[in-house]
Amino acid sequence: MNIKPLAPRSDFPLLAGDPKLHYLDSAATTQKPQAVLDAISGYYERDNANPHRGAYTLSAAATEAYQTARDSIARFLGAADPDTLIFTRGTTESLNLLATAWGHANVKKGDRIVVTRLEHHANFVPWQQLALATGAEFRICELTAEGEIDLAKLSELVTKNTKVVAFGHVSNAIGTVNPVAEIAAIAHRVGALAVCDGAQGAPHLTVGFDSLGVDAYAFSGHKMLGPMGIGGLIAKRDLLESMPPYQMGGDMIALVGDNATTWNVLPHKFEAGTPNVEGAVGLAAAVGYLESLGMDKVHAHETALVRYATERLATIEDLTLLGPPAVRRGGLVSFTLRDVHPHDLSQLLDAENIAVRAGHHCAQPLMRALGVNATTRASFYVYNDSSDVDALVSAVAHVRERFAATV
Ligand code: 7TS
């Protein structure tokens, strides 16, 4: 099999500088194209000033750079109203923002919060803690044997007193792609909020927020070729307008009286303090890069790599692949190799220049249900090709042979 990279490795300075590296940990963070690095340094070389706060030309340039970035990222994610895109540090902060600001204003004792067994801790712990703080009931929707959300169980769990259903677009631990619109419809039947963790969705699939059906969608820039420390929350305008602010300080106020304060309009109400302009500018360059590749092609490329990887890994004795079949899976494979601890396996692979992640993938509730402590995960992106899969498979097979020889 010869699957070529979708994006040339030469566009990514780190990969170009380390030709032997098989980088298979893009679900944790992606490598950055030169275009993103150039956009960030260009911003500092040309436009840097504190936006919103100065009437001078340079401050206007910084404000403009920040706003232009918001416009293009909102367009990329399919939100017609760019002011409903709130910049945050990433998915974790976006979900905490919702659980804290919306949650404490709207959830009370006797209400129900529903999450799923697939969730990353970032979309689990904030809701669990909200339930503990308010006295609401916290319920976890279990999965089918194939690792997919059991929609019949979800329908039963989402009762009239349910206030929020929080679920991921794509599982970072086992790759399940969830039927977002169907889950949102189940939540909306009882008037609950549908909150989607898009950390593993936005980098890989066309999001189309305005037609997706959810009320709020969280994402991280660093998982989609952008810099660390920037991401966002896109939400329906009426939801954001009805929510109290999350943090208080500069930029988010309209009028500060001695005894009371009023809030600025969206998006500023949720962006207290000096914003991460370089991050926004870098992320806008990243989405421009993804747009030029085409998100349909990104998805098709990852699907081809995952199919090839699952076919080949399945031939290794003692290897168990977790998660749904390749056709319903995002761009990653997650597996165990009998008694070889994933941490040991990933270290042995590292010695062969193969970077994979081993651990619970911040999904301990899921690991418990799967009956494992950890898995080894290889995740693919636009710069990977079939030689990365070949290297992974032969290195894992090699470890398995060595292991078999010692038992
Ligand atoms: N949700 C999902 C589904 C994720 O995969 C991650 C990060 C997060 C939330 C948190 O994103 P952050 O950008 O705010 O940190 N996932 C991973 C991972 O799989 N390995 O390292 C980080």
Short mmCIF file of C-alpha atoms and ligand atoms in Angstrom, two decimals:
data_model
loop_
_atom_site.label_atom_id
_atom_site.label_comp_id
_atom_site.label_asym_id
_atom_site.label_seq_id
_atom_site.Cartn_x
_atom_site.Cartn_y
_atom_site.Cartn_z
CA MET A 1 0.00 0.00 0.00
CA ASN A 2 1.32 3.45 -0.86
CA ILE A 3 -0.63 6.29 0.75
CA LYS A 4 1.18 9.56 0.17
CA PRO A 5 1.07 12.41 2.68
CA LEU A 6 -1.74 14.90 1.99
CA ALA A 7 0.48 17.81 3.05
CA PRO A 8 4.18 17.82 2.17
CA ARG A 9 6.45 17.07 5.09
CA SER A 10 8.65 19.93 3.87
CA ASP A 11 5.89 22.38 4.96
CA PHE A 12 6.52 21.37 8.59
CA PRO A 13 9.95 22.51 9.81
CA LEU A 14 10.09 20.05 12.72
CA LEU A 15 9.29 17.07 10.49
CA ALA A 16 11.57 18.29 7.71
CA GLY A 17 14.38 18.62 10.24
CA ASP A 18 13.92 15.07 11.54
CA PRO A 19 13.31 12.87 8.48
CA LYS A 20 13.42 9.63 10.49
CA LEU A 21 10.67 10.65 12.90
CA HIS A 22 7.32 8.86 12.60
CA TYR A 23 5.11 11.33 14.44
CA LEU A 24 1.94 9.46 15.40
CA ASP A 25 0.62 11.60 18.24
CA SER A 26 -1.38 14.29 16.48
CA ALA A 27 -4.43 13.64 18.68
CA ALA A 28 -2.31 15.07 21.52
CA THR A 29 -0.95 17.95 19.47
CA THR A 30 -0.14 18.49 15.80
CA GLN A 31 3.05 19.78 14.20
CA LYS A 32 2.91 23.30 12.78
CA PRO A 33 3.37 24.35 9.16
CA GLN A 34 5.77 27.16 8.26
CA ALA A 35 2.73 29.27 7.29
CA VAL A 36 1.61 29.31 10.94
CA LEU A 37 5.07 30.18 12.25
CA ASP A 38 5.34 32.97 9.66
CA ALA A 39 1.92 34.39 10.58
CA ILE A 40 2.94 34.58 14.25
CA SER A 41 6.30 36.23 13.64
CA GLY A 42 4.73 38.51 11.01
CA TYR A 43 2.19 39.69 13.55
CA TYR A 44 4.94 40.61 16.04
CA GLU A 45 7.07 42.19 13.33
CA ARG A 46 4.24 44.32 11.88
CA ASP A 47 1.16 44.66 14.07
CA ASN A 48 1.93 44.07 17.74
CA ALA A 49 0.19 46.30 20.31
CA ASN A 50 -2.49 45.72 22.91
CA PRO A 51 -5.76 45.55 20.92
CA HIS A 52 -8.96 47.40 21.88
CA ARG A 53 -7.14 49.71 24.27
CA GLY A 54 -5.37 52.30 22.15
CA ALA A 55 -6.62 54.81 19.61
CA TYR A 56 -3.28 54.85 17.78
CA THR A 57 -2.66 53.17 14.43
CA LEU A 58 -0.66 50.20 15.69
CA SER A 59 -3.29 49.27 18.26
CA ALA A 60 -5.89 49.43 15.51
CA ALA A 61 -3.71 47.05 13.45
CA ALA A 62 -3.58 44.56 16.34
CA THR A 63 -7.35 44.86 16.83
CA GLU A 64 -7.88 44.28 13.13
CA ALA A 65 -5.55 41.24 13.08
CA TYR A 66 -7.46 39.75 16.03
CA GLN A 67 -10.87 40.41 14.48
CA THR A 68 -9.86 39.13 11.05
CA ALA A 69 -8.62 35.93 12.69
CA ARG A 70 -11.94 35.51 14.51
CA ASP A 71 -13.84 36.00 11.25
CA SER A 72 -11.89 33.38 9.36
CA ILE A 73 -11.93 30.78 12.16
CA ALA A 74 -15.71 31.24 12.63
CA ARG A 75 -16.20 30.84 8.87
CA PHE A 76 -14.06 27.69 8.86
CA LEU A 77 -16.20 26.19 11.64
CA GLY A 78 -19.45 27.16 9.91
CA ALA A 79 -20.64 29.91 12.28
CA ALA A 80 -22.14 32.86 10.38
CA ASP A 81 -21.92 35.15 13.42
CA PRO A 82 -18.22 35.55 14.34
CA ASP A 83 -19.11 37.28 17.62
CA THR A 84 -20.42 33.96 18.91
CA LEU A 85 -16.89 32.56 18.73
CA ILE A 86 -15.26 33.16 22.12
CA PHE A 87 -11.51 32.72 22.16
CA THR A 88 -10.22 30.65 25.08
CA ARG A 89 -7.03 28.74 25.85
CA GLY A 90 -8.60 25.65 24.30
CA THR A 91 -11.20 22.95 24.77
CA THR A 92 -10.57 22.56 28.49
CA GLU A 93 -11.14 26.22 29.23
CA SER A 94 -14.17 26.37 26.92
CA LEU A 95 -15.89 23.51 28.72
CA ASN A 96 -15.01 24.92 32.13
CA LEU A 97 -16.41 28.26 31.02
CA LEU A 98 -19.75 26.65 30.18
CA ALA A 99 -19.94 24.38 33.21
CA THR A 100 -19.07 27.27 35.51
CA ALA A 101 -20.87 30.27 34.02
CA TRP A 102 -23.93 28.57 32.53
CA GLY A 103 -23.94 25.67 34.97
CA HIS A 104 -24.06 27.60 38.22
CA ALA A 105 -26.74 29.93 36.85
CA ASN A 106 -28.96 27.16 35.51
CA VAL A 107 -28.45 23.84 37.29
CA LYS A 108 -29.96 23.11 40.68
CA LYS A 109 -30.76 20.25 43.02
CA GLY A 110 -33.07 17.72 41.41
CA ASP A 111 -31.82 18.46 37.88
CA ARG A 112 -29.90 15.90 35.87
CA ILE A 113 -26.61 16.19 33.97
CA VAL A 114 -25.82 13.53 31.37
CA VAL A 115 -22.39 12.75 29.94
CA THR A 116 -21.10 9.66 28.15
CA ARG A 117 -18.60 6.94 29.03
CA LEU A 118 -16.38 8.12 26.14
CA GLU A 119 -15.55 11.54 27.53
CA HIS A 120 -12.13 13.07 27.99
CA HIS A 121 -11.75 14.33 31.57
CA ALA A 122 -12.20 17.89 30.25
CA ASN A 123 -15.81 17.06 29.36
CA PHE A 124 -16.43 14.88 32.39
CA VAL A 125 -14.93 16.37 35.53
CA PRO A 126 -16.37 19.92 35.16
CA TRP A 127 -19.90 18.43 34.85
CA GLN A 128 -19.35 15.92 37.64
CA GLN A 129 -18.14 18.72 39.92
CA LEU A 130 -21.06 20.95 38.90
CA ALA A 131 -23.41 18.14 39.92
CA LEU A 132 -21.64 17.73 43.26
CA ALA A 133 -21.75 21.47 43.93
CA THR A 134 -25.41 21.91 43.02
CA GLY A 135 -26.89 18.61 44.18
CA ALA A 136 -27.87 17.69 40.62
CA GLU A 137 -27.82 14.06 39.52
CA PHE A 138 -24.81 13.03 37.36
CA ARG A 139 -25.51 10.19 34.92
CA ILE A 140 -23.15 8.48 32.49
CA CYS A 141 -24.48 6.97 29.26
CA GLU A 142 -22.85 3.58 28.67
CA LEU A 143 -21.53 2.31 25.34
CA THR A 144 -22.34 -0.56 23.00
CA ALA A 145 -19.93 -3.48 22.78
CA GLU A 146 -18.26 -1.73 19.83
CA GLY A 147 -17.52 1.40 21.86
CA GLU A 148 -20.28 3.60 20.49
CA ILE A 149 -22.76 5.67 22.45
CA ASP A 150 -25.87 3.56 23.06
CA LEU A 151 -28.56 5.92 21.75
CA ALA A 152 -31.42 3.86 23.20
CA LYS A 153 -29.84 4.13 26.66
CA LEU A 154 -29.20 7.83 26.09
CA SER A 155 -32.87 8.40 25.23
CA GLU A 156 -33.88 6.75 28.50
CA LEU A 157 -31.37 8.73 30.54
CA VAL A 158 -32.37 12.11 29.11
CA THR A 159 -35.42 12.74 31.24
CA LYS A 160 -37.49 15.91 31.64
CA ASN A 161 -35.28 17.19 34.45
CA THR A 162 -32.12 16.88 32.32
CA LYS A 163 -30.46 20.26 31.84
CA VAL A 164 -27.41 19.35 29.79
CA VAL A 165 -26.11 16.50 27.63
CA ALA A 166 -22.33 16.77 27.18
CA PHE A 167 -20.61 14.53 24.64
CA GLY A 168 -17.62 14.44 22.35
CA HIS A 169 -17.58 14.69 18.56
CA VAL A 170 -14.80 12.08 18.24
CA SER A 171 -13.25 10.03 21.07
CA ASN A 172 -9.56 10.76 21.60
CA ALA A 173 -9.08 7.39 23.32
CA ILE A 174 -10.70 4.89 20.92
CA GLY A 175 -11.67 7.00 17.90
CA THR A 176 -15.47 6.66 17.96
CA VAL A 177 -17.19 9.26 15.74
CA ASN A 178 -20.48 10.19 17.36
CA PRO A 179 -23.77 11.03 15.59
CA VAL A 180 -23.81 14.64 16.80
CA ALA A 181 -27.14 15.71 15.31
CA GLU A 182 -28.97 12.65 16.71
CA ILE A 183 -27.55 13.19 20.20
CA ALA A 184 -28.41 16.89 20.06
CA ALA A 185 -31.97 16.00 19.02
CA ILE A 186 -32.31 13.70 22.05
CA ALA A 187 -31.15 16.54 24.32
CA HIS A 188 -33.48 19.06 22.69
CA ARG A 189 -36.53 16.82 23.11
CA VAL A 190 -36.50 17.80 26.79
CA GLY A 191 -35.06 21.29 26.31
CA ALA A 192 -31.59 20.31 27.59
CA LEU A 193 -28.44 21.98 26.33
CA ALA A 194 -26.40 19.94 23.82
CA VAL A 195 -22.69 20.57 24.44
CA CYS A 196 -20.14 19.04 22.09
CA ASP A 197 -16.45 18.61 22.84
CA GLY A 198 -14.96 19.12 19.39
CA ALA A 199 -11.28 18.78 20.32
CA GLN A 200 -10.99 15.76 18.02
CA GLY A 201 -13.73 16.86 15.62
CA ALA A 202 -12.71 20.31 14.36
CA PRO A 203 -9.22 19.20 13.22
CA HIS A 204 -10.55 16.30 11.16
CA LEU A 205 -14.13 16.87 9.98
CA THR A 206 -16.19 19.70 8.52
CA VAL A 207 -17.97 21.11 11.58
CA GLY A 208 -20.70 23.33 10.10
CA PHE A 209 -21.71 24.70 13.49
CA ASP A 210 -24.86 26.48 12.29
CA SER A 211 -26.36 23.25 10.96
CA LEU A 212 -24.77 20.81 13.43
CA GLY A 213 -27.62 21.06 15.94
CA VAL A 214 -25.61 21.60 19.13
CA ASP A 215 -25.84 24.65 21.38
CA ALA A 216 -22.13 24.87 22.07
CA TYR A 217 -18.94 23.46 20.51
CA ALA A 218 -15.47 23.56 22.08
CA PHE A 219 -12.16 23.15 20.23
CA SER A 220 -8.37 23.53 20.57
CA GLY A 221 -6.13 25.25 18.02
CA HIS A 222 -3.04 23.16 18.73
CA LYS A 223 -4.76 19.98 17.54
CA MET A 224 -5.47 21.56 14.14
CA LEU A 225 -2.01 22.83 13.10
CA GLY A 226 -2.35 26.02 15.18
CA PRO A 227 -0.37 27.17 18.21
CA MET A 228 -0.92 26.09 21.82
CA GLY A 229 -2.85 28.34 24.17
CA ILE A 230 -5.65 29.26 21.75
CA GLY A 231 -8.97 27.62 21.02
CA GLY A 232 -12.55 28.54 21.42
CA LEU A 233 -16.15 28.04 22.28
CA ILE A 234 -18.78 28.60 19.62
CA ALA A 235 -22.28 28.85 20.99
CA LYS A 236 -25.74 30.06 20.08
CA ARG A 237 -26.02 33.82 20.56
CA ASP A 238 -29.00 33.65 22.95
CA LEU A 239 -27.16 31.14 25.14
CA LEU A 240 -24.09 33.37 25.42
CA GLU A 241 -26.19 36.47 26.01
CA SER A 242 -28.16 34.81 28.79
CA MET A 243 -25.04 33.56 30.59
CA PRO A 244 -23.17 35.54 33.23
CA PRO A 245 -19.49 36.23 32.49
CA TYR A 246 -16.86 33.70 33.47
CA GLN A 247 -13.95 35.97 34.34
CA MET A 248 -13.99 39.65 35.17
CA GLY A 249 -11.56 42.42 34.33
CA GLY A 250 -10.52 44.55 31.39
CA ASP A 251 -12.42 44.57 28.08
CA MET A 252 -15.41 42.57 29.31
CA ILE A 253 -17.19 45.49 30.96
CA ALA A 254 -19.46 48.23 29.62
CA LEU A 255 -19.69 50.48 32.69
CA VAL A 256 -18.08 49.98 36.09
CA GLY A 257 -19.93 51.80 38.84
CA ASP A 258 -18.85 51.91 42.47
CA ASN A 259 -21.44 49.33 43.35
CA ALA A 260 -22.37 47.58 40.13
CA THR A 261 -20.98 46.74 36.69
CA THR A 262 -22.54 46.08 33.30
CA TRP A 263 -21.09 43.78 30.68
CA ASN A 264 -19.71 44.40 27.23
CA VAL A 265 -21.32 42.86 24.14
CA LEU A 266 -20.25 39.52 22.63
CA PRO A 267 -17.60 38.29 22.25
CA HIS A 268 -15.86 40.67 24.70
CA LYS A 269 -18.10 39.74 27.63
CA PHE A 270 -16.27 36.39 27.81
CA GLU A 271 -12.77 37.60 26.98
CA ALA A 272 -11.48 39.37 30.05
CA GLY A 273 -7.92 40.73 29.92
CA THR A 274 -5.36 41.05 27.14
CA PRO A 275 -6.21 38.44 24.52
CA ASN A 276 -3.92 35.91 22.85
CA VAL A 277 -3.64 37.76 19.52
CA GLU A 278 -0.63 35.81 18.27
CA GLY A 279 -2.56 32.60 18.97
CA ALA A 280 -5.62 33.78 17.06
CA VAL A 281 -3.48 34.94 14.14
CA GLY A 282 -1.57 31.64 14.10
CA LEU A 283 -4.79 29.62 14.27
CA ALA A 284 -6.29 31.64 11.40
CA ALA A 285 -3.24 30.71 9.32
CA ALA A 286 -3.72 27.07 10.34
CA VAL A 287 -7.36 26.99 9.23
CA GLY A 288 -6.31 28.70 5.99
CA TYR A 289 -3.84 25.86 5.47
CA LEU A 290 -6.50 23.23 6.22
CA GLU A 291 -8.94 24.97 3.86
CA SER A 292 -6.39 24.84 1.08
CA LEU A 293 -6.03 21.08 1.64
CA GLY A 294 -9.83 20.64 1.84
CA MET A 295 -11.45 19.09 4.92
CA ASP A 296 -13.05 16.33 2.83
CA LYS A 297 -9.58 15.33 1.68
CA VAL A 298 -8.22 15.53 5.24
CA HIS A 299 -10.91 13.13 6.41
CA ALA A 300 -10.46 10.78 3.43
CA HIS A 301 -6.69 10.71 3.98
CA GLU A 302 -7.01 9.80 7.66
CA THR A 303 -9.64 7.19 6.91
CA ALA A 304 -7.34 5.54 4.37
CA LEU A 305 -4.48 5.47 6.90
CA VAL A 306 -6.70 4.11 9.68
CA ARG A 307 -8.09 1.36 7.44
CA TYR A 308 -4.62 0.36 6.38
CA ALA A 309 -3.35 0.46 9.98
CA THR A 310 -6.24 -1.59 11.38
CA GLU A 311 -5.88 -4.22 8.64
CA ARG A 312 -2.18 -4.61 9.28
CA LEU A 313 -2.29 -4.42 13.08
CA ALA A 314 -5.02 -7.07 13.14
CA THR A 315 -2.50 -9.56 11.76
CA ILE A 316 -0.30 -9.25 14.88
CA GLU A 317 -0.94 -12.03 17.35
CA ASP A 318 -1.92 -10.94 20.90
CA LEU A 319 -2.82 -7.45 19.70
CA THR A 320 -6.33 -6.23 20.57
CA LEU A 321 -7.74 -3.23 18.74
CA LEU A 322 -10.19 -1.18 20.77
CA GLY A 323 -13.08 0.88 19.48
CA PRO A 324 -15.45 0.72 16.53
CA PRO A 325 -14.68 -0.62 13.05
CA ALA A 326 -12.39 1.50 10.86
CA VAL A 327 -15.31 2.82 8.77
CA ARG A 328 -16.83 4.55 11.79
CA ARG A 329 -13.59 5.71 13.38
CA GLY A 330 -11.63 8.96 13.40
CA GLY A 331 -7.94 9.19 12.56
CA LEU A 332 -6.50 6.98 15.27
CA VAL A 333 -5.95 3.39 16.38
CA SER A 334 -5.87 2.34 20.02
CA PHE A 335 -4.68 -1.09 21.08
CA THR A 336 -3.23 -3.34 23.74
CA LEU A 337 -0.57 -6.03 23.28
CA ARG A 338 -1.40 -8.72 25.83
CA ASP A 339 0.86 -8.31 28.88
CA VAL A 340 3.18 -5.69 27.41
CA HIS A 341 2.50 -2.48 29.30
CA PRO A 342 1.64 0.38 26.92
CA HIS A 343 4.29 2.57 28.57
CA ASP A 344 6.95 -0.06 27.86
CA LEU A 345 5.67 -0.51 24.33
CA SER A 346 5.75 3.22 23.60
CA GLN A 347 9.32 3.44 24.91
CA LEU A 348 10.40 0.56 22.70
CA LEU A 349 8.71 2.25 19.73
CA ASP A 350 10.40 5.54 20.61
CA ALA A 351 13.76 3.81 20.28
CA GLU A 352 12.74 3.23 16.64
CA ASN A 353 11.74 6.90 16.13
CA ILE A 354 8.03 6.18 16.41
CA ALA A 355 6.18 8.65 18.61
CA VAL A 356 2.93 7.21 19.97
CA ARG A 357 1.03 7.92 23.16
CA ALA A 358 0.49 5.39 25.92
CA GLY A 359 -1.74 5.82 28.91
CA HIS A 360 -5.35 6.38 29.91
CA HIS A 361 -5.64 9.31 27.46
CA CYS A 362 -7.42 11.38 30.11
CA ALA A 363 -10.36 8.99 29.87
CA GLN A 364 -10.18 6.95 33.09
CA PRO A 365 -13.95 6.30 33.23
CA LEU A 366 -13.70 4.76 29.74
CA MET A 367 -10.60 2.70 30.60
CA ARG A 368 -12.46 1.23 33.61
CA ALA A 369 -15.35 0.19 31.39
CA LEU A 370 -12.97 -1.37 28.85
CA GLY A 371 -11.22 -3.24 31.66
CA VAL A 372 -7.77 -1.83 30.86
CA ASN A 373 -5.48 0.61 32.66
CA ALA A 374 -4.02 2.06 29.51
CA THR A 375 -3.74 1.63 25.75
CA THR A 376 -1.20 2.48 23.09
CA ARG A 377 -2.55 5.01 20.61
CA ALA A 378 -1.28 6.00 17.18
CA SER A 379 -3.02 9.04 15.69
CA PHE A 380 -2.66 10.31 12.13
CA TYR A 381 -2.82 13.64 10.40
CA VAL A 382 -2.20 15.32 7.08
CA TYR A 383 1.59 14.81 7.06
CA ASN A 384 1.47 11.06 7.76
CA ASP A 385 1.70 8.42 5.08
CA SER A 386 1.72 4.64 4.76
CA SER A 387 5.42 4.46 5.64
CA ASP A 388 4.45 5.66 9.14
CA VAL A 389 1.95 2.79 9.40
CA ASP A 390 4.50 0.30 8.07
CA ALA A 391 7.09 1.45 10.63
CA LEU A 392 4.55 1.18 13.45
CA VAL A 393 3.35 -2.28 12.46
CA SER A 394 6.79 -3.77 12.01
CA ALA A 395 8.04 -2.26 15.29
CA VAL A 396 5.01 -3.57 17.23
CA ALA A 397 5.39 -6.99 15.59
CA HIS A 398 9.06 -6.96 16.59
CA VAL A 399 8.19 -6.18 20.23
CA ARG A 400 5.61 -8.97 20.19
CA GLU A 401 8.18 -11.47 18.93
CA ARG A 402 10.67 -10.49 21.61
CA PHE A 403 7.94 -10.71 24.21
CA ALA A 404 6.76 -14.12 22.99
CA ALA A 405 10.32 -15.41 23.20
CA THR A 406 10.51 -14.53 26.90
CA VAL A 407 7.30 -16.29 28.08
N1 7TS B 1 -11.32 16.74 24.73
C1 7TS B 1 -10.77 15.82 23.94
C2 7TS B 1 -11.64 14.85 23.20
C3 7TS B 1 -9.37 15.78 23.81
O1 7TS B 1 -8.83 14.86 23.02
C4 7TS B 1 -8.58 16.68 24.53
C5 7TS B 1 -7.08 16.62 24.52
C6 7TS B 1 -9.23 17.67 25.30
C7 7TS B 1 -10.60 17.64 25.39
C8 7TS B 1 -8.47 18.73 26.01
O2 7TS B 1 -7.90 19.58 25.08
P1 7TS B 1 -6.92 20.77 25.55
O3 7TS B 1 -6.41 21.32 24.26
O4 7TS B 1 -7.74 21.74 26.30
O5 7TS B 1 -5.86 20.12 26.36
N2 7TS B 1 -6.57 15.33 24.25
C9 7TS B 1 -5.31 14.92 24.41
C10 7TS B 1 -4.89 13.63 24.06
O6 7TS B 1 -5.64 12.80 23.56
N3 7TS B 1 -3.59 13.48 24.36
O7 7TS B 1 -3.14 14.64 24.87
C11 7TS B 1 -4.20 15.54 24.92
#
